[in-house]
PDB file of C-alpha atoms in Angstrom:
ATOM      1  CA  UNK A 224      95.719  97.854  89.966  1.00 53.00           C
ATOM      2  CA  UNK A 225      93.809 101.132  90.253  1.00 53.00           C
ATOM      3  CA  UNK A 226      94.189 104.426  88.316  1.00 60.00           C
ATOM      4  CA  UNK A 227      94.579 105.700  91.626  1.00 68.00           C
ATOM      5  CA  UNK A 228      97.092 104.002  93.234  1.00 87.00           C
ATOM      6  CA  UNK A 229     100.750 103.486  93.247  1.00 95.00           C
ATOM      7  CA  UNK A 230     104.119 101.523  93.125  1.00 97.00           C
ATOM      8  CA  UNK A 231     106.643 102.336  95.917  1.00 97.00           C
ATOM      9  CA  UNK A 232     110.022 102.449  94.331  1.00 98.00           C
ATOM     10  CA  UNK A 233     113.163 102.196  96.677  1.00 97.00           C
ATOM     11  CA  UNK A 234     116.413 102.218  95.079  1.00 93.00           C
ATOM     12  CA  UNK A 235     115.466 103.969  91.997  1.00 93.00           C
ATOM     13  CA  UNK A 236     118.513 106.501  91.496  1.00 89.00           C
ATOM     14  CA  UNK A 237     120.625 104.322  89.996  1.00 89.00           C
ATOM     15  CA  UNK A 238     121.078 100.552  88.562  1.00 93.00           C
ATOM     16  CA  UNK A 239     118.497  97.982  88.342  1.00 96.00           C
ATOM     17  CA  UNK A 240     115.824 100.586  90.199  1.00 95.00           C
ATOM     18  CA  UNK A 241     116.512 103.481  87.248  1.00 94.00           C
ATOM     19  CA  UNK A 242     115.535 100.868  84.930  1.00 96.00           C
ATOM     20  CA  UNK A 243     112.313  99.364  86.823  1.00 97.00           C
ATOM     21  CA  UNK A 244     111.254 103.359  86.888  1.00 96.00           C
ATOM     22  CA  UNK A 245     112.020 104.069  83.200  1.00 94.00           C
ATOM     23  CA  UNK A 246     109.804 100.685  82.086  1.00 95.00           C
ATOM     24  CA  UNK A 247     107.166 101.563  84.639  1.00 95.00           C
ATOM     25  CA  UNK A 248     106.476 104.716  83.296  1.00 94.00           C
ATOM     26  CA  UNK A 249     106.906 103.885  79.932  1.00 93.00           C
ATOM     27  CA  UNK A 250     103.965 101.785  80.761  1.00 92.00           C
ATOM     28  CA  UNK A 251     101.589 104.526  82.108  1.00 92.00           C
ATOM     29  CA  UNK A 252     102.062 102.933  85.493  1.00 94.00           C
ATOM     30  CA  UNK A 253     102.208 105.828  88.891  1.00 95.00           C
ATOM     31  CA  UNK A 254     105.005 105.305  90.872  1.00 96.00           C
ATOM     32  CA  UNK A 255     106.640 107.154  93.742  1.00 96.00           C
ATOM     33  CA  UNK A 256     110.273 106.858  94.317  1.00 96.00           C
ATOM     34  CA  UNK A 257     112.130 107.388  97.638  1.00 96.00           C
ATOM     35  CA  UNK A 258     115.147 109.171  97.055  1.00 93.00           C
ATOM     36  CA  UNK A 259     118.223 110.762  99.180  1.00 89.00           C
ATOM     37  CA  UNK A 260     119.045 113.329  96.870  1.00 90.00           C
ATOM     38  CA  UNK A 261     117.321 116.320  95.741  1.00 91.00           C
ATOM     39  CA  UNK A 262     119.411 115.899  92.307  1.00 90.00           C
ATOM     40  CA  UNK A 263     118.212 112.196  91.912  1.00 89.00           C
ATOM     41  CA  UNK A 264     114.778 113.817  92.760  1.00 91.00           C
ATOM     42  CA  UNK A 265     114.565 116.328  89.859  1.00 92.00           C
ATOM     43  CA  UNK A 266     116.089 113.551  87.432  1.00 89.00           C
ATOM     44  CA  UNK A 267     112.955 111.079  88.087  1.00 91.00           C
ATOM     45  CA  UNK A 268     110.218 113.837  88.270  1.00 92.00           C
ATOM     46  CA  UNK A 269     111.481 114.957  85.049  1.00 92.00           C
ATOM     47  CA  UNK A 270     110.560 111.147  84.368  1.00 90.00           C
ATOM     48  CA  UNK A 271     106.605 112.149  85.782  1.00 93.00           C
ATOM     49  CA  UNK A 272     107.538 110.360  89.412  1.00 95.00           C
ATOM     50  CA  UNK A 273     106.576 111.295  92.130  1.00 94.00           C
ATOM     51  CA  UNK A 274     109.630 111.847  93.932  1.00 94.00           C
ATOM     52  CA  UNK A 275     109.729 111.276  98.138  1.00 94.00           C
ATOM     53  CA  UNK A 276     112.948 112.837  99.809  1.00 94.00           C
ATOM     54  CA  UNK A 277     114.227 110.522 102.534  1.00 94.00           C
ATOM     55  CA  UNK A 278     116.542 107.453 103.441  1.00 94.00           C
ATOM     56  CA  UNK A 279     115.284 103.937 104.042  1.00 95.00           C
ATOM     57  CA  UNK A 280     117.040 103.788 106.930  1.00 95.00           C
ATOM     58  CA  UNK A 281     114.949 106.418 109.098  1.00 95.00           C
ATOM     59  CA  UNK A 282     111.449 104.775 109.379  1.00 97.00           C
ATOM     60  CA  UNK A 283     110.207 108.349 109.755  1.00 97.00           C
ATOM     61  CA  UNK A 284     110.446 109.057 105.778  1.00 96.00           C
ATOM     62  CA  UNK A 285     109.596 105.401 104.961  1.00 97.00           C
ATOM     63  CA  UNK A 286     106.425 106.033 106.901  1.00 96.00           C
ATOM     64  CA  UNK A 287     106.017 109.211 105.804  1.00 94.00           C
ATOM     65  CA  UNK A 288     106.349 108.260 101.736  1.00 93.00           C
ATOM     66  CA  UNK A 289     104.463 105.071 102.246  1.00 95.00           C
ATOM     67  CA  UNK A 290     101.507 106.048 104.353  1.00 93.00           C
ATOM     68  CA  UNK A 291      99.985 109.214 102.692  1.00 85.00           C
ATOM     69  CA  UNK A 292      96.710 110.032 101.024  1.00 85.00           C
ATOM     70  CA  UNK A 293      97.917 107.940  98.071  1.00 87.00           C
ATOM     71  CA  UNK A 294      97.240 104.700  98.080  1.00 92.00           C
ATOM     72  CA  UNK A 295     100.402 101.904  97.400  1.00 96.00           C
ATOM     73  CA  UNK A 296      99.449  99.102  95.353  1.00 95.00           C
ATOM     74  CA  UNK A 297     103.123  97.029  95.835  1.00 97.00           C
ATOM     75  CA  UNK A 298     106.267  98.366  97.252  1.00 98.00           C
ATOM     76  CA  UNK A 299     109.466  97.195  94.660  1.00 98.00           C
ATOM     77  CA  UNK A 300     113.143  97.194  96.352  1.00 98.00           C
ATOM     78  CA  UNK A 301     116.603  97.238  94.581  1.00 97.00           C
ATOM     79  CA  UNK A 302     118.087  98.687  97.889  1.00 95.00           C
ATOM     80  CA  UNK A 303     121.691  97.753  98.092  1.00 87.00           C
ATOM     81  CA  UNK A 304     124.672  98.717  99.900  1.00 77.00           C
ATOM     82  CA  UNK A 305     128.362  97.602  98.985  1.00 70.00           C
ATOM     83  CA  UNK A 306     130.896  95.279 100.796  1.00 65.00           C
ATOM     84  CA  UNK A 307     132.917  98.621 102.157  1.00 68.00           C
ATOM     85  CA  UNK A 308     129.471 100.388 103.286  1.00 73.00           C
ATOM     86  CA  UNK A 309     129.515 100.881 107.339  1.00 76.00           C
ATOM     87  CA  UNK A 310     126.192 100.864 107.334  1.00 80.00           C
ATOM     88  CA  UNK A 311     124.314  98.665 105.406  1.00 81.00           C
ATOM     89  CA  UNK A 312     120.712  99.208 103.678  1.00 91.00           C
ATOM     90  CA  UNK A 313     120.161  95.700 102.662  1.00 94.00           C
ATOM     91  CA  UNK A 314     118.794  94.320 105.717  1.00 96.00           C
ATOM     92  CA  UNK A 315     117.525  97.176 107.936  1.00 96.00           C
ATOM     93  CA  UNK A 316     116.718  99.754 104.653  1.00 96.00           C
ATOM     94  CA  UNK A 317     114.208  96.767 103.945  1.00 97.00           C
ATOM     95  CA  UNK A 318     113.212  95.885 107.071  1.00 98.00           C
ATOM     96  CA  UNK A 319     111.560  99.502 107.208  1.00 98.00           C
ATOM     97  CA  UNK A 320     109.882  99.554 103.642  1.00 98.00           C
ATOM     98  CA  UNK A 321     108.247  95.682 104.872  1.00 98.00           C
ATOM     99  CA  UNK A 322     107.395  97.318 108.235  1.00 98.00           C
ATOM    100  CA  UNK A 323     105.839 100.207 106.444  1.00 98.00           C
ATOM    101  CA  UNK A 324     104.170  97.780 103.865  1.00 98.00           C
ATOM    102  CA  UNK A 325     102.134  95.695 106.121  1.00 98.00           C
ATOM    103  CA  UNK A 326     101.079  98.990 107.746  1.00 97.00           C
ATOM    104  CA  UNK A 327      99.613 100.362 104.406  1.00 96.00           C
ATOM    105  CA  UNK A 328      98.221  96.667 103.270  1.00 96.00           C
ATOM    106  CA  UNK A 329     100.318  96.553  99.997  1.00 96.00           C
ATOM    107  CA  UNK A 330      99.048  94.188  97.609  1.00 95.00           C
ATOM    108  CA  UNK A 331     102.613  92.707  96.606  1.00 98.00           C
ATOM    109  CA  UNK A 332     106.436  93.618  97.761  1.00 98.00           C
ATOM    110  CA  UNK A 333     109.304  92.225  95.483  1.00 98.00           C
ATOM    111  CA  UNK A 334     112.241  92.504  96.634  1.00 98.00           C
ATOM    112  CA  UNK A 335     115.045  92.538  94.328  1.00 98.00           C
ATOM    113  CA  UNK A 336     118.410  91.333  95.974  1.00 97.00           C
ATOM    114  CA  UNK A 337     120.961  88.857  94.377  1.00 96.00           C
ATOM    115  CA  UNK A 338     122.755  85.311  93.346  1.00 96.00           C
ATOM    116  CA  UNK A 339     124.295  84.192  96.081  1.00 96.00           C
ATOM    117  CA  UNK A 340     121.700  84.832  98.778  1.00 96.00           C
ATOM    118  CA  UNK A 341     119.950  82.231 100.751  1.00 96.00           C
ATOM    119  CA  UNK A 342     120.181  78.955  99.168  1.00 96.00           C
ATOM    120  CA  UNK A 343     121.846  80.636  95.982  1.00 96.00           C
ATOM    121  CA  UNK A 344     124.907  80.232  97.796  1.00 95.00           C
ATOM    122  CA  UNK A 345     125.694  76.797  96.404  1.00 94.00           C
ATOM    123  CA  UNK A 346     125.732  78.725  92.439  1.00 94.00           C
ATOM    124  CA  UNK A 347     128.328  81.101  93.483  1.00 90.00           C
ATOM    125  CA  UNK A 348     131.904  80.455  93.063  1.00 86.00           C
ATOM    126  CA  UNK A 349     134.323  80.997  95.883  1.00 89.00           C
ATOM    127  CA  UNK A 350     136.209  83.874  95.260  1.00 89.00           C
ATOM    128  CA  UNK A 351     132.959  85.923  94.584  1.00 86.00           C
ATOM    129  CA  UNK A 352     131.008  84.923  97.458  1.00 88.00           C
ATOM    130  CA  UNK A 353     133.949  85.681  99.612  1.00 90.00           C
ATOM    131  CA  UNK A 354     133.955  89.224  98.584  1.00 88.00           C
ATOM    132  CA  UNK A 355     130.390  89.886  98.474  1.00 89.00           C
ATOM    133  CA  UNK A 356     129.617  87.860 101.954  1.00 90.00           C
ATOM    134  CA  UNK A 357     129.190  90.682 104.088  1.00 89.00           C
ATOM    135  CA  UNK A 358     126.397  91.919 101.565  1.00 91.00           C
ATOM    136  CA  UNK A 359     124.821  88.992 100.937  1.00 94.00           C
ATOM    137  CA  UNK A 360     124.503  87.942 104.607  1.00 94.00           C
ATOM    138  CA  UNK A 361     122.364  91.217 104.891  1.00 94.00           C
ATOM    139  CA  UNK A 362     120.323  90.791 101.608  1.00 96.00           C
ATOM    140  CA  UNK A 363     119.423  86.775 103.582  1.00 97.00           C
ATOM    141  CA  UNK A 364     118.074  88.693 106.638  1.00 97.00           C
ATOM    142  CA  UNK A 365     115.855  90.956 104.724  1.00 98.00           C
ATOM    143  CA  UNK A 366     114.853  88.287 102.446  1.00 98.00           C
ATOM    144  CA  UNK A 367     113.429  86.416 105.305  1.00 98.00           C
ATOM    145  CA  UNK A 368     112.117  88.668 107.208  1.00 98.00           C
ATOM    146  CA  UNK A 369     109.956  89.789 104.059  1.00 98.00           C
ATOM    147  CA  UNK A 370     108.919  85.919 103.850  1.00 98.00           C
ATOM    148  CA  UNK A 371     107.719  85.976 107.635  1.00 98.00           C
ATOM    149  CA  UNK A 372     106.147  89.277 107.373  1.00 98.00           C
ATOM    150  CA  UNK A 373     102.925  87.803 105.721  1.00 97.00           C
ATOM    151  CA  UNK A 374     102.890  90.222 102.873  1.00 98.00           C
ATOM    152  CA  UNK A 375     102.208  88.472  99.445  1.00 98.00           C
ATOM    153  CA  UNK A 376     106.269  88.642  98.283  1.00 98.00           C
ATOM    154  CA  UNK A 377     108.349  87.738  95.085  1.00 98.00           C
ATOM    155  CA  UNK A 378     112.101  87.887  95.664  1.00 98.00           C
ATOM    156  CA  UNK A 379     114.250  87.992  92.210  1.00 98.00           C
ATOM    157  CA  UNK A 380     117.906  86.971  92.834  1.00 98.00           C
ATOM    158  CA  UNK A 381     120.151  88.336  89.889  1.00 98.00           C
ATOM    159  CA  UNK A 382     123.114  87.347  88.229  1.00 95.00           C
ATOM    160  CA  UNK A 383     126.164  89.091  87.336  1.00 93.00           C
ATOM    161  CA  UNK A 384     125.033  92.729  86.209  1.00 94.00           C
ATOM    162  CA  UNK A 385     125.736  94.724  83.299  1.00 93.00           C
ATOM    163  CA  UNK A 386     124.401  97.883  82.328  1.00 92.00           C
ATOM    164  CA  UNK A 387     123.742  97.707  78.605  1.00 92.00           C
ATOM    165  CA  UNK A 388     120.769  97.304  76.611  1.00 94.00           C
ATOM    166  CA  UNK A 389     117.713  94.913  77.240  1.00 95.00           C
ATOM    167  CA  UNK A 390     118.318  91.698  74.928  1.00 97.00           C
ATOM    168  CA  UNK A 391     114.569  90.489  76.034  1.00 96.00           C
ATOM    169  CA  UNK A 392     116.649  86.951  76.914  1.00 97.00           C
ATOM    170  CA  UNK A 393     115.888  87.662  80.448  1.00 97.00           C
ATOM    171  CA  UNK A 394     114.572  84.899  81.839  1.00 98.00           C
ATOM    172  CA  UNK A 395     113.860  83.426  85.951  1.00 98.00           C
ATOM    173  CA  UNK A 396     113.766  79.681  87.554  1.00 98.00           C
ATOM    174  CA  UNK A 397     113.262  78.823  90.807  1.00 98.00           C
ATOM    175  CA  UNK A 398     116.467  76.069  90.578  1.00 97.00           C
ATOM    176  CA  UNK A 399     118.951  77.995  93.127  1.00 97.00           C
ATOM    177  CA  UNK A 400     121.809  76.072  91.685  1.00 96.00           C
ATOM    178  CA  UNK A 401     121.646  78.241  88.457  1.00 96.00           C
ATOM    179  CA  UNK A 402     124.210  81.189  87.532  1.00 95.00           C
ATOM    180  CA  UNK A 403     124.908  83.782  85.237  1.00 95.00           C
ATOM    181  CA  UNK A 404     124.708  87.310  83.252  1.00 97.00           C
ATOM    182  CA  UNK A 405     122.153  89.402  82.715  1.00 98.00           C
ATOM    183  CA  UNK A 406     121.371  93.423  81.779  1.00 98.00           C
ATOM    184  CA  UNK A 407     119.865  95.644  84.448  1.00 97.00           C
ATOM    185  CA  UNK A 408     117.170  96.505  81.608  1.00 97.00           C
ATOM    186  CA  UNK A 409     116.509  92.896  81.648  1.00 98.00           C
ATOM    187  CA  UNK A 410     116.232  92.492  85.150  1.00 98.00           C
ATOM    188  CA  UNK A 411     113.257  95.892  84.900  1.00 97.00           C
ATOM    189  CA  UNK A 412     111.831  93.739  82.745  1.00 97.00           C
ATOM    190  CA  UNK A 413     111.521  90.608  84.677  1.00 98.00           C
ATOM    191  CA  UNK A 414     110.287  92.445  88.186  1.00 97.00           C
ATOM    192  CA  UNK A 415     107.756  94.247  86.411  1.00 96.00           C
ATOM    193  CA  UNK A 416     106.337  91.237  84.680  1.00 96.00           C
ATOM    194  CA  UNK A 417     105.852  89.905  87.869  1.00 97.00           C
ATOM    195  CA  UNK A 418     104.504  92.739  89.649  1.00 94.00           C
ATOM    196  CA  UNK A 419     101.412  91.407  87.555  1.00 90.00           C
ATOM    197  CA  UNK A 420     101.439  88.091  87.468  1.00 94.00           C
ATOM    198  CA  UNK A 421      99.940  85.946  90.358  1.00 94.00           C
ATOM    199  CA  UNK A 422     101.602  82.924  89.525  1.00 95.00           C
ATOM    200  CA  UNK A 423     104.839  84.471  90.922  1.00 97.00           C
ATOM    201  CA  UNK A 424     103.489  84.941  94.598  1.00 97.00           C
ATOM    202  CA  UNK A 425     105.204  83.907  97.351  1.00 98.00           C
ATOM    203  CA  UNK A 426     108.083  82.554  95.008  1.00 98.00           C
ATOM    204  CA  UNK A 427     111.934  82.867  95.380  1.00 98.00           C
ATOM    205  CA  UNK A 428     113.643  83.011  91.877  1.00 98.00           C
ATOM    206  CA  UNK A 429     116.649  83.140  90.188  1.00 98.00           C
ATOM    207  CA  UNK A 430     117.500  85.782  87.467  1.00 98.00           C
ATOM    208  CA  UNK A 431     119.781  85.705  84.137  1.00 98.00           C
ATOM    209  CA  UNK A 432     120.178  86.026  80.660  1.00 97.00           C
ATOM    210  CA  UNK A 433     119.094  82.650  78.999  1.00 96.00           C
ATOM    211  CA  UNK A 434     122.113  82.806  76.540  1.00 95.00           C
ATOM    212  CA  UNK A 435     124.625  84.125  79.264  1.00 96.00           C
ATOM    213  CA  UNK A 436     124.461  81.176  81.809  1.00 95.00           C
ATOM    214  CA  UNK A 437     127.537  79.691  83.276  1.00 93.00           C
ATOM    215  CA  UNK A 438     128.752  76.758  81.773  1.00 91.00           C
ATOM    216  CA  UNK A 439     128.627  72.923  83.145  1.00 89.00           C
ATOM    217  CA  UNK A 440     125.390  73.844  85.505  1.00 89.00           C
ATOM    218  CA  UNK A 441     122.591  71.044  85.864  1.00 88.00           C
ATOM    219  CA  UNK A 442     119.666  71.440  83.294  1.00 90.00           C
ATOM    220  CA  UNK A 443     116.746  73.192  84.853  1.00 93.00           C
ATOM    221  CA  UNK A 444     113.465  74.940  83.882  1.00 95.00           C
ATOM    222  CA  UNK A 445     112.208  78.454  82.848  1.00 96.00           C
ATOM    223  CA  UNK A 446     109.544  79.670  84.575  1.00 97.00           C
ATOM    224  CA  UNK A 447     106.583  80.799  82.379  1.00 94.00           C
ATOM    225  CA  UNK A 448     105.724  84.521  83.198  1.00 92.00           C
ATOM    226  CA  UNK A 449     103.195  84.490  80.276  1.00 82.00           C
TER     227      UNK A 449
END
């Protein structure tokens, strides 16, 4: 990655994207940061973003934060909506950032979404996946739409989410029958590790907290990020 060039941050106001901006920058790294609010705007500049006002959903401000003089090196999405949300940003809030990704010939989009989705149905248990169907049907759709876009993708499905401190136990396998608990700081951790890591192209993976997995799953594999 470039000197030059930057990470396209969606979903960075709050949650799992707060933390992916805090480690980036903590690592020297340029990012810009699409964000609704002018207050969630001052927060991250105060951070050294570079903040870009707009909403996923209007391709206009995608286009507009995405295409400029800068160049993007990857685009990284926690957009999420919740079960009670009319409108929903998982599916078409991504659908614009991959549009506006092939357009600018990103290097890399990882899209973060959640346990659950796609084939990570199986590791859910009823009563959860009943409430959070409407969301995860949406998170699906964007998740393969990113796979047929032929941008170079990682999608990271997370567990269970809790907003305390990193324990560095984060850990990802590609076995979709796995389920658990892990720290948003963890999760940071885990996307940006593979923002630089070509051995996690074009790979679907599950997220968690390798001392916070449920109980009675099948034994399955770590995947080496080193």
């Amino acid at each position: 990655m470039s000197s030059t060039s930057y990470i396209f941050l969606a979903g960075a106001s709050r949650g799992v994207g707060q933390e992916i901006a805090k480690y980036l920058t903590a690592q020297q790294i340029k990012v810009k940061a699409l964000l609704r609010t002018e207050a969630a705007a001052v927060e991250l500049k105060a951070m050294g973003i570079h903040p870009v006002l707009g909403d996923a959903l209007n391709v206009a401000d995608v286009e507009r934060g995405m295409l400029g003089n800068e160049p993007i090196h990857a685009v990284i999405s926690t957009l999420g909506g919740l079960p009670t949300d009319n409108i929903k940003p998982d599916y078409i809030g991504n659908k614009n950032l991959i549009d506006a990704a092939v357009k600018a010939g990103v290097k890399k989009f990882i899209l973060v979404t959640s346990i659950g989705s796609g084939d990570s149905v199986i590791a859910m248990p009823p009563q959860a996946l009943e409430a959070l169907k409407p969301v995860l049907i949406e998170k699906e759709k964007a998740e393969q739409y990113l796979i047929a876009s032929g941008l170079n993708y990682t999608i990271i499905r997370p567990g269970g989410l809790k907003s305390e401190p990193a324990t560095n136990n984060g850990m990802i396998t590609e076995n979709p029958q796995i389920v658990g608990t892990i720290h948003r700081a963890d999760v940071a951790q885990l996307v940006c590790r593979c923002l630089n890591s070509d051995h996690t192209n074009n790979k679907i993976f599950s997220a968690i907290d390798r001392n916070m997995v449920y109980p009675g799953l099948p034994e399955f594999v770590e995947f080496n990020l080193d």
